């Protein structure tokens, strides 16, 4: 198994550098094709146009979005041509409320979607729904990369967050091209349940499954010494020099995570290394 169809979605030139560098590196490493969807986003609320605005305002907004899309596309073409990998770009304009449909349509036919972190000073309102659309509507694994640092190729050490959930297993299966190429995969189990099929051997069946793919595994049973699971994983990744974190996404509802917080949202905010997520 390998990644052969890669996708990135770009909506701002100032945040395109990291995902473009990452998708180019992976396309070279896996002999894959890189697709860049470059969107100019109309961020004006639809109802605004019915409050007395004339057609010139609408036209100006769409023209600005189109110019932005073309500028993003030009930058993507330059970067991917310089990398010398097979690629294609597409551009268009989308209203922010309709963005998910465009992202999902492309993500559905991709082996891996590469996106920048959706939170930060320069991040725009559409960054978070793009990640969610790729995960939920596109049903694709998403590699979220930090704004700085060297692009990931074949990580030597991978940290897998295992909590026996469907989301975690989906992420693990979708990350097999990385896991099989790693020197070591560390299966992190935080406060394993005292009752259940894995109570006496937490992570054991997963390690057995991965070993049959030729993956070298170690199981790390961790105590929940910090309030947030994401903090424990990030600290353990730093302690073990892990270059990639693999975890399930949105085990709780998106609404609950948006309001109360959760492992997915916190990880997307705090991770210092690339994170591969799937739902």
PDB file of C-alpha atoms in Angstrom:
ATOM      1  CA  UNK A   1       0.000   0.000   0.000  1.00  0.00           C
ATOM      2  CA  UNK A   2       1.174   3.504  -0.824  1.00  0.00           C
ATOM      3  CA  UNK A   3      -0.134   7.017  -1.255  1.00  0.00           C
ATOM      4  CA  UNK A   4      -0.595   7.801  -4.944  1.00  0.00           C
ATOM      5  CA  UNK A   5      -3.142  10.624  -4.992  1.00  0.00           C
ATOM      6  CA  UNK A   6      -2.365  13.585  -2.740  1.00  0.00           C
ATOM      7  CA  UNK A   7      -4.477  16.710  -2.277  1.00  0.00           C
ATOM      8  CA  UNK A   8      -3.992  20.059  -0.635  1.00  0.00           C
ATOM      9  CA  UNK A   9      -6.560  22.855  -0.377  1.00  0.00           C
ATOM     10  CA  UNK A  10      -5.248  26.417  -0.372  1.00  0.00           C
ATOM     11  CA  UNK A  11      -7.279  29.546   0.372  1.00  0.00           C
ATOM     12  CA  UNK A  12      -4.571  32.062   1.308  1.00  0.00           C
ATOM     13  CA  UNK A  13      -1.109  32.678  -0.125  1.00  0.00           C
ATOM     14  CA  UNK A  14       0.393  33.474   3.288  1.00  0.00           C
ATOM     15  CA  UNK A  15      -0.495  30.038   4.707  1.00  0.00           C
ATOM     16  CA  UNK A  16       0.271  27.948   1.598  1.00  0.00           C
ATOM     17  CA  UNK A  17       4.023  27.453   2.099  1.00  0.00           C
ATOM     18  CA  UNK A  18       3.964  24.565   4.592  1.00  0.00           C
ATOM     19  CA  UNK A  19       1.273  22.383   2.935  1.00  0.00           C
ATOM     20  CA  UNK A  20       2.819  22.920  -0.513  1.00  0.00           C
ATOM     21  CA  UNK A  21       6.279  21.942   0.716  1.00  0.00           C
ATOM     22  CA  UNK A  22       4.789  18.884   2.430  1.00  0.00           C
ATOM     23  CA  UNK A  23       2.752  17.646  -0.508  1.00  0.00           C
ATOM     24  CA  UNK A  24       5.749  18.078  -2.821  1.00  0.00           C
ATOM     25  CA  UNK A  25       7.972  16.072  -0.453  1.00  0.00           C
ATOM     26  CA  UNK A  26       5.437  13.243  -0.170  1.00  0.00           C
ATOM     27  CA  UNK A  27       4.817  13.174  -3.914  1.00  0.00           C
ATOM     28  CA  UNK A  28       8.543  12.704  -4.446  1.00  0.00           C
ATOM     29  CA  UNK A  29       8.884  10.126  -1.658  1.00  0.00           C
ATOM     30  CA  UNK A  30       5.937   7.935  -2.698  1.00  0.00           C
ATOM     31  CA  UNK A  31       5.987   8.563  -6.446  1.00  0.00           C
ATOM     32  CA  UNK A  32       2.570  10.155  -6.079  1.00  0.00           C
ATOM     33  CA  UNK A  33       0.550  12.785  -7.921  1.00  0.00           C
ATOM     34  CA  UNK A  34      -0.020  16.108  -6.143  1.00  0.00           C
ATOM     35  CA  UNK A  35      -3.266  18.044  -6.632  1.00  0.00           C
ATOM     36  CA  UNK A  36      -3.685  21.603  -5.370  1.00  0.00           C
ATOM     37  CA  UNK A  37      -7.194  23.024  -5.085  1.00  0.00           C
ATOM     38  CA  UNK A  38      -6.816  26.808  -4.970  1.00  0.00           C
ATOM     39  CA  UNK A  39      -9.945  28.600  -3.817  1.00  0.00           C
ATOM     40  CA  UNK A  40     -10.799  32.246  -3.543  1.00  0.00           C
ATOM     41  CA  UNK A  41     -13.323  32.451  -0.715  1.00  0.00           C
ATOM     42  CA  UNK A  42     -16.258  34.839  -0.653  1.00  0.00           C
ATOM     43  CA  UNK A  43     -16.442  35.367   3.111  1.00  0.00           C
ATOM     44  CA  UNK A  44     -19.456  37.679   3.001  1.00  0.00           C
ATOM     45  CA  UNK A  45     -22.620  36.279   4.534  1.00  0.00           C
ATOM     46  CA  UNK A  46     -25.175  35.424   1.854  1.00  0.00           C
ATOM     47  CA  UNK A  47     -27.983  37.350   3.521  1.00  0.00           C
ATOM     48  CA  UNK A  48     -25.970  40.557   3.357  1.00  0.00           C
ATOM     49  CA  UNK A  49     -26.796  40.999  -0.305  1.00  0.00           C
ATOM     50  CA  UNK A  50     -30.487  41.231   0.469  1.00  0.00           C
ATOM     51  CA  UNK A  51     -30.060  44.110   2.919  1.00  0.00           C
ATOM     52  CA  UNK A  52     -29.782  46.811   0.286  1.00  0.00           C
ATOM     53  CA  UNK A  53     -26.407  46.075  -1.307  1.00  0.00           C
ATOM     54  CA  UNK A  54     -26.336  46.513  -5.065  1.00  0.00           C
ATOM     55  CA  UNK A  55     -24.958  44.224  -7.718  1.00  0.00           C
ATOM     56  CA  UNK A  56     -21.665  46.127  -7.869  1.00  0.00           C
ATOM     57  CA  UNK A  57     -20.815  45.043  -4.326  1.00  0.00           C
ATOM     58  CA  UNK A  58     -21.450  41.412  -5.229  1.00  0.00           C
ATOM     59  CA  UNK A  59     -19.375  41.697  -8.394  1.00  0.00           C
ATOM     60  CA  UNK A  60     -16.488  43.342  -6.576  1.00  0.00           C
ATOM     61  CA  UNK A  61     -16.430  40.632  -3.912  1.00  0.00           C
ATOM     62  CA  UNK A  62     -16.410  37.837  -6.476  1.00  0.00           C
ATOM     63  CA  UNK A  63     -13.735  39.562  -8.563  1.00  0.00           C
ATOM     64  CA  UNK A  64     -11.505  39.915  -5.502  1.00  0.00           C
ATOM     65  CA  UNK A  65     -11.967  36.236  -4.655  1.00  0.00           C
ATOM     66  CA  UNK A  66     -11.131  35.233  -8.226  1.00  0.00           C
ATOM     67  CA  UNK A  67      -7.941  37.310  -8.192  1.00  0.00           C
ATOM     68  CA  UNK A  68      -6.945  35.688  -4.905  1.00  0.00           C
ATOM     69  CA  UNK A  69      -7.539  32.202  -6.318  1.00  0.00           C
ATOM     70  CA  UNK A  70      -5.403  32.938  -9.361  1.00  0.00           C
ATOM     71  CA  UNK A  71      -2.573  34.302  -7.219  1.00  0.00           C
ATOM     72  CA  UNK A  72      -2.656  31.204  -4.985  1.00  0.00           C
ATOM     73  CA  UNK A  73      -2.669  28.950  -8.047  1.00  0.00           C
ATOM     74  CA  UNK A  74       0.317  30.736  -9.568  1.00  0.00           C
ATOM     75  CA  UNK A  75       2.291  30.203  -6.362  1.00  0.00           C
ATOM     76  CA  UNK A  76       1.309  26.525  -6.231  1.00  0.00           C
ATOM     77  CA  UNK A  77       2.351  25.944  -9.839  1.00  0.00           C
ATOM     78  CA  UNK A  78       5.727  27.582  -9.217  1.00  0.00           C
ATOM     79  CA  UNK A  79       6.405  25.504  -6.096  1.00  0.00           C
ATOM     80  CA  UNK A  80       5.345  22.164  -7.571  1.00  0.00           C
ATOM     81  CA  UNK A  81       7.172  22.759 -10.854  1.00  0.00           C
ATOM     82  CA  UNK A  82      10.323  23.521  -8.921  1.00  0.00           C
ATOM     83  CA  UNK A  83       9.881  20.282  -6.959  1.00  0.00           C
ATOM     84  CA  UNK A  84       9.685  18.306 -10.208  1.00  0.00           C
ATOM     85  CA  UNK A  85       6.764  16.106  -9.177  1.00  0.00           C
ATOM     86  CA  UNK A  86       3.627  15.185 -11.160  1.00  0.00           C
ATOM     87  CA  UNK A  87       0.944  17.709 -10.258  1.00  0.00           C
ATOM     88  CA  UNK A  88      -2.236  19.464 -11.276  1.00  0.00           C
ATOM     89  CA  UNK A  89      -3.906  22.593  -9.974  1.00  0.00           C
ATOM     90  CA  UNK A  90      -7.491  23.772 -10.052  1.00  0.00           C
ATOM     91  CA  UNK A  91      -8.885  27.141  -9.021  1.00  0.00           C
ATOM     92  CA  UNK A  92     -12.302  28.577  -8.351  1.00  0.00           C
ATOM     93  CA  UNK A  93     -14.435  30.751  -6.125  1.00  0.00           C
ATOM     94  CA  UNK A  94     -16.597  29.443  -3.299  1.00  0.00           C
ATOM     95  CA  UNK A  95     -18.771  31.014  -0.665  1.00  0.00           C
ATOM     96  CA  UNK A  96     -17.604  30.158   2.818  1.00  0.00           C
ATOM     97  CA  UNK A  97     -20.920  28.449   3.606  1.00  0.00           C
ATOM     98  CA  UNK A  98     -20.539  26.188   0.558  1.00  0.00           C
ATOM     99  CA  UNK A  99     -16.838  25.454   0.937  1.00  0.00           C
ATOM    100  CA  UNK A 100     -17.288  21.944   2.310  1.00  0.00           C
ATOM    101  CA  UNK A 101     -18.915  20.651  -0.850  1.00  0.00           C
ATOM    102  CA  UNK A 102     -15.922  21.612  -3.000  1.00  0.00           C
ATOM    103  CA  UNK A 103     -13.382  20.193  -0.569  1.00  0.00           C
ATOM    104  CA  UNK A 104     -15.257  16.918  -0.079  1.00  0.00           C
ATOM    105  CA  UNK A 105     -15.627  16.303  -3.801  1.00  0.00           C
ATOM    106  CA  UNK A 106     -11.864  16.375  -4.284  1.00  0.00           C
ATOM    107  CA  UNK A 107     -10.933  14.697  -0.985  1.00  0.00           C
ATOM    108  CA  UNK A 108     -13.157  11.712  -1.743  1.00  0.00           C
ATOM    109  CA  UNK A 109     -10.798  10.649  -4.531  1.00  0.00           C
ATOM    110  CA  UNK A 110      -7.539  11.256  -2.651  1.00  0.00           C
ATOM    111  CA  UNK A 111      -5.417   8.841  -0.655  1.00  0.00           C
ATOM    112  CA  UNK A 112      -4.233  11.615   1.665  1.00  0.00           C
ATOM    113  CA  UNK A 113      -5.150  15.262   2.174  1.00  0.00           C
ATOM    114  CA  UNK A 114      -2.347  17.569   3.298  1.00  0.00           C
ATOM    115  CA  UNK A 115      -3.432  20.725   5.148  1.00  0.00           C
ATOM    116  CA  UNK A 116      -1.892  23.389   7.328  1.00  0.00           C
ATOM    117  CA  UNK A 117      -2.859  23.829  10.976  1.00  0.00           C
ATOM    118  CA  UNK A 118      -6.293  25.461  11.119  1.00  0.00           C
ATOM    119  CA  UNK A 119      -5.584  27.593  14.177  1.00  0.00           C
ATOM    120  CA  UNK A 120      -3.164  30.474  14.608  1.00  0.00           C
ATOM    121  CA  UNK A 121      -2.684  34.192  14.094  1.00  0.00           C
ATOM    122  CA  UNK A 122      -2.808  34.168  10.297  1.00  0.00           C
ATOM    123  CA  UNK A 123      -5.462  31.473   9.939  1.00  0.00           C
ATOM    124  CA  UNK A 124      -8.744  32.435   8.329  1.00  0.00           C
ATOM    125  CA  UNK A 125     -12.270  31.371   9.190  1.00  0.00           C
ATOM    126  CA  UNK A 126     -12.410  28.677   6.503  1.00  0.00           C
ATOM    127  CA  UNK A 127      -9.354  26.723   7.724  1.00  0.00           C
ATOM    128  CA  UNK A 128     -11.242  24.666  10.310  1.00  0.00           C
ATOM    129  CA  UNK A 129     -14.227  23.678   8.095  1.00  0.00           C
ATOM    130  CA  UNK A 130     -11.797  22.600   5.359  1.00  0.00           C
ATOM    131  CA  UNK A 131     -10.206  20.056   7.735  1.00  0.00           C
ATOM    132  CA  UNK A 132     -13.616  18.865   8.900  1.00  0.00           C
ATOM    133  CA  UNK A 133     -14.997  18.559   5.360  1.00  0.00           C
ATOM    134  CA  UNK A 134     -12.064  16.419   4.252  1.00  0.00           C
ATOM    135  CA  UNK A 135     -12.495  14.145   7.294  1.00  0.00           C
ATOM    136  CA  UNK A 136     -16.287  13.846   7.413  1.00  0.00           C
ATOM    137  CA  UNK A 137     -17.707  14.440   3.946  1.00  0.00           C
ATOM    138  CA  UNK A 138     -14.596  13.406   2.022  1.00  0.00           C
ATOM    139  CA  UNK A 139     -13.851  10.419   4.306  1.00  0.00           C
ATOM    140  CA  UNK A 140     -10.151  10.945   3.650  1.00  0.00           C
ATOM    141  CA  UNK A 141      -7.210  10.814   6.062  1.00  0.00           C
ATOM    142  CA  UNK A 142      -5.790  14.259   6.726  1.00  0.00           C
ATOM    143  CA  UNK A 143      -2.161  15.091   7.449  1.00  0.00           C
ATOM    144  CA  UNK A 144      -2.069  18.391   9.358  1.00  0.00           C
ATOM    145  CA  UNK A 145       1.371  19.997   9.218  1.00  0.00           C
ATOM    146  CA  UNK A 146       2.873  22.742  11.415  1.00  0.00           C
ATOM    147  CA  UNK A 147       3.681  26.101   9.897  1.00  0.00           C
ATOM    148  CA  UNK A 148       7.416  25.614  10.399  1.00  0.00           C
ATOM    149  CA  UNK A 149       9.843  22.719  10.187  1.00  0.00           C
ATOM    150  CA  UNK A 150      11.161  20.329   7.583  1.00  0.00           C
ATOM    151  CA  UNK A 151       8.556  18.484   5.478  1.00  0.00           C
ATOM    152  CA  UNK A 152       7.806  14.929   6.573  1.00  0.00           C
ATOM    153  CA  UNK A 153       8.983  12.125   4.285  1.00  0.00           C
ATOM    154  CA  UNK A 154       9.306   8.679   5.862  1.00  0.00           C
ATOM    155  CA  UNK A 155       9.362   9.181   9.630  1.00  0.00           C
ATOM    156  CA  UNK A 156      11.686   6.960  11.617  1.00  0.00           C
ATOM    157  CA  UNK A 157       9.573   7.053  14.769  1.00  0.00           C
ATOM    158  CA  UNK A 158       5.767   7.277  14.742  1.00  0.00           C
ATOM    159  CA  UNK A 159       3.545   7.714  17.778  1.00  0.00           C
ATOM    160  CA  UNK A 160       0.134   6.034  17.491  1.00  0.00           C
ATOM    161  CA  UNK A 161      -2.592   7.084  19.930  1.00  0.00           C
ATOM    162  CA  UNK A 162      -4.633   3.972  20.727  1.00  0.00           C
ATOM    163  CA  UNK A 163      -7.902   4.026  22.683  1.00  0.00           C
ATOM    164  CA  UNK A 164      -9.680   1.068  21.027  1.00  0.00           C
ATOM    165  CA  UNK A 165     -11.987   3.432  19.096  1.00  0.00           C
ATOM    166  CA  UNK A 166     -13.180   3.060  15.509  1.00  0.00           C
ATOM    167  CA  UNK A 167     -11.649   6.440  14.706  1.00  0.00           C
ATOM    168  CA  UNK A 168      -8.233   5.379  15.989  1.00  0.00           C
ATOM    169  CA  UNK A 169      -8.303   2.134  14.007  1.00  0.00           C
ATOM    170  CA  UNK A 170      -9.335   3.996  10.858  1.00  0.00           C
ATOM    171  CA  UNK A 171      -6.402   6.391  11.266  1.00  0.00           C
ATOM    172  CA  UNK A 172      -3.989   3.504  11.808  1.00  0.00           C
ATOM    173  CA  UNK A 173      -5.132   1.673   8.680  1.00  0.00           C
ATOM    174  CA  UNK A 174      -4.888   4.875   6.623  1.00  0.00           C
ATOM    175  CA  UNK A 175      -1.375   5.547   7.923  1.00  0.00           C
ATOM    176  CA  UNK A 176       0.103   2.141   7.002  1.00  0.00           C
ATOM    177  CA  UNK A 177       2.393   3.592   4.294  1.00  0.00           C
ATOM    178  CA  UNK A 178       4.091   5.618   7.040  1.00  0.00           C
ATOM    179  CA  UNK A 179       3.997   2.861   9.652  1.00  0.00           C
ATOM    180  CA  UNK A 180       5.521   0.184   7.434  1.00  0.00           C
ATOM    181  CA  UNK A 181       8.384   2.499   6.495  1.00  0.00           C
ATOM    182  CA  UNK A 182       9.197   3.549  10.072  1.00  0.00           C
ATOM    183  CA  UNK A 183      11.991   2.126  12.182  1.00  0.00           C
ATOM    184  CA  UNK A 184       9.737   2.096  15.243  1.00  0.00           C
ATOM    185  CA  UNK A 185       6.044   2.618  15.955  1.00  0.00           C
ATOM    186  CA  UNK A 186       5.187   3.482  19.548  1.00  0.00           C
ATOM    187  CA  UNK A 187       1.618   2.559  20.534  1.00  0.00           C
ATOM    188  CA  UNK A 188       0.565   4.994  23.259  1.00  0.00           C
ATOM    189  CA  UNK A 189      -2.243   3.823  25.576  1.00  0.00           C
ATOM    190  CA  UNK A 190      -3.384   6.351  28.157  1.00  0.00           C
ATOM    191  CA  UNK A 191      -4.997   4.931  31.309  1.00  0.00           C
ATOM    192  CA  UNK A 192      -6.180   1.638  29.729  1.00  0.00           C
ATOM    193  CA  UNK A 193      -9.599   0.444  30.945  1.00  0.00           C
ATOM    194  CA  UNK A 194      -9.643  -1.941  33.885  1.00  0.00           C
ATOM    195  CA  UNK A 195     -12.442  -3.925  32.265  1.00  0.00           C
ATOM    196  CA  UNK A 196     -12.547  -5.014  28.649  1.00  0.00           C
ATOM    197  CA  UNK A 197     -10.880  -7.325  26.144  1.00  0.00           C
ATOM    198  CA  UNK A 198      -7.514  -5.503  26.329  1.00  0.00           C
ATOM    199  CA  UNK A 199      -7.339  -5.050  30.103  1.00  0.00           C
ATOM    200  CA  UNK A 200      -4.496  -7.560  30.546  1.00  0.00           C
ATOM    201  CA  UNK A 201      -2.599  -6.647  27.376  1.00  0.00           C
ATOM    202  CA  UNK A 202      -3.380  -3.054  26.296  1.00  0.00           C
ATOM    203  CA  UNK A 203      -2.403  -2.501  22.689  1.00  0.00           C
ATOM    204  CA  UNK A 204      -1.340  -6.121  22.271  1.00  0.00           C
ATOM    205  CA  UNK A 205      -3.713  -7.064  19.450  1.00  0.00           C
ATOM    206  CA  UNK A 206      -2.894  -3.878  17.554  1.00  0.00           C
ATOM    207  CA  UNK A 207       0.833  -4.579  17.887  1.00  0.00           C
ATOM    208  CA  UNK A 208       0.249  -8.102  16.579  1.00  0.00           C
ATOM    209  CA  UNK A 209      -1.693  -6.790  13.573  1.00  0.00           C
ATOM    210  CA  UNK A 210       0.982  -4.231  12.729  1.00  0.00           C
ATOM    211  CA  UNK A 211       3.816  -6.735  13.191  1.00  0.00           C
ATOM    212  CA  UNK A 212       2.282  -8.867  10.457  1.00  0.00           C
ATOM    213  CA  UNK A 213       2.857  -5.904   8.165  1.00  0.00           C
ATOM    214  CA  UNK A 214       6.509  -5.891   9.177  1.00  0.00           C
ATOM    215  CA  UNK A 215       6.114  -3.009  11.618  1.00  0.00           C
ATOM    216  CA  UNK A 216       8.348  -2.911  14.699  1.00  0.00           C
ATOM    217  CA  UNK A 217       6.188  -1.859  17.654  1.00  0.00           C
ATOM    218  CA  UNK A 218       6.580  -0.892  21.269  1.00  0.00           C
ATOM    219  CA  UNK A 219       3.653  -0.305  23.620  1.00  0.00           C
ATOM    220  CA  UNK A 220       3.814   2.663  25.978  1.00  0.00           C
ATOM    221  CA  UNK A 221       1.207   2.649  28.748  1.00  0.00           C
ATOM    222  CA  UNK A 222       0.883   6.205  30.017  1.00  0.00           C
ATOM    223  CA  UNK A 223      -0.862   7.674  33.050  1.00  0.00           C
ATOM    224  CA  UNK A 224      -3.159  10.630  32.591  1.00  0.00           C
ATOM    225  CA  UNK A 225      -0.971  13.000  34.573  1.00  0.00           C
ATOM    226  CA  UNK A 226      -2.176  16.017  32.598  1.00  0.00           C
ATOM    227  CA  UNK A 227      -5.745  17.197  32.117  1.00  0.00           C
ATOM    228  CA  UNK A 228      -5.699  17.093  28.323  1.00  0.00           C
ATOM    229  CA  UNK A 229      -4.923  13.953  26.352  1.00  0.00           C
ATOM    230  CA  UNK A 230      -3.329  16.069  23.621  1.00  0.00           C
ATOM    231  CA  UNK A 231      -0.791  17.461  26.117  1.00  0.00           C
ATOM    232  CA  UNK A 232       0.199  13.936  27.158  1.00  0.00           C
ATOM    233  CA  UNK A 233       0.637  12.847  23.545  1.00  0.00           C
ATOM    234  CA  UNK A 234       2.597  15.946  22.591  1.00  0.00           C
ATOM    235  CA  UNK A 235       4.904  15.558  25.572  1.00  0.00           C
ATOM    236  CA  UNK A 236       5.441  11.870  24.843  1.00  0.00           C
ATOM    237  CA  UNK A 237       6.125  12.654  21.173  1.00  0.00           C
ATOM    238  CA  UNK A 238       8.798  15.130  22.245  1.00  0.00           C
ATOM    239  CA  UNK A 239      10.310  12.703  24.773  1.00  0.00           C
ATOM    240  CA  UNK A 240      10.557   9.896  22.196  1.00  0.00           C
ATOM    241  CA  UNK A 241      11.580  12.088  19.222  1.00  0.00           C
ATOM    242  CA  UNK A 242       8.489  11.001  17.285  1.00  0.00           C
ATOM    243  CA  UNK A 243       8.211  12.695  13.888  1.00  0.00           C
ATOM    244  CA  UNK A 244       4.541  11.872  13.296  1.00  0.00           C
ATOM    245  CA  UNK A 245       1.467  11.399  15.488  1.00  0.00           C
ATOM    246  CA  UNK A 246      -1.383   9.168  14.290  1.00  0.00           C
ATOM    247  CA  UNK A 247      -4.775   9.463  15.984  1.00  0.00           C
ATOM    248  CA  UNK A 248      -8.489   9.207  15.418  1.00  0.00           C
ATOM    249  CA  UNK A 249     -10.372  12.456  14.876  1.00  0.00           C
ATOM    250  CA  UNK A 250     -13.505  13.730  16.575  1.00  0.00           C
ATOM    251  CA  UNK A 251     -14.505  10.819  18.769  1.00  0.00           C
ATOM    252  CA  UNK A 252     -17.034  13.291  20.195  1.00  0.00           C
ATOM    253  CA  UNK A 253     -19.272  15.492  18.056  1.00  0.00           C
ATOM    254  CA  UNK A 254     -17.712  18.479  16.316  1.00  0.00           C
ATOM    255  CA  UNK A 255     -20.135  20.779  18.134  1.00  0.00           C
ATOM    256  CA  UNK A 256     -19.087  19.438  21.529  1.00  0.00           C
ATOM    257  CA  UNK A 257     -15.398  19.808  20.674  1.00  0.00           C
ATOM    258  CA  UNK A 258     -15.934  23.338  19.369  1.00  0.00           C
ATOM    259  CA  UNK A 259     -17.690  24.398  22.572  1.00  0.00           C
ATOM    260  CA  UNK A 260     -15.990  22.315  25.262  1.00  0.00           C
ATOM    261  CA  UNK A 261     -12.734  21.410  23.597  1.00  0.00           C
ATOM    262  CA  UNK A 262     -11.441  17.915  22.960  1.00  0.00           C
ATOM    263  CA  UNK A 263      -8.381  15.888  21.993  1.00  0.00           C
ATOM    264  CA  UNK A 264      -8.787  16.632  18.294  1.00  0.00           C
ATOM    265  CA  UNK A 265      -9.170  20.379  18.593  1.00  0.00           C
ATOM    266  CA  UNK A 266      -6.422  20.680  21.200  1.00  0.00           C
ATOM    267  CA  UNK A 267      -4.050  18.597  19.091  1.00  0.00           C
ATOM    268  CA  UNK A 268      -4.727  20.732  16.020  1.00  0.00           C
ATOM    269  CA  UNK A 269      -3.867  23.800  18.087  1.00  0.00           C
ATOM    270  CA  UNK A 270      -0.779  22.529  19.921  1.00  0.00           C
ATOM    271  CA  UNK A 271       0.992  19.823  17.888  1.00  0.00           C
ATOM    272  CA  UNK A 272       4.612  20.578  17.039  1.00  0.00           C
ATOM    273  CA  UNK A 273       4.928  17.666  14.576  1.00  0.00           C
ATOM    274  CA  UNK A 274       2.654  16.536  11.717  1.00  0.00           C
ATOM    275  CA  UNK A 275      -0.520  14.760  12.811  1.00  0.00           C
ATOM    276  CA  UNK A 276      -2.368  12.203  10.653  1.00  0.00           C
ATOM    277  CA  UNK A 277      -6.051  12.009  11.510  1.00  0.00           C
ATOM    278  CA  UNK A 278      -9.005  10.054  10.190  1.00  0.00           C
ATOM    279  CA  UNK A 279     -12.612   9.624  11.211  1.00  0.00           C
TER     280      UNK A 279
END
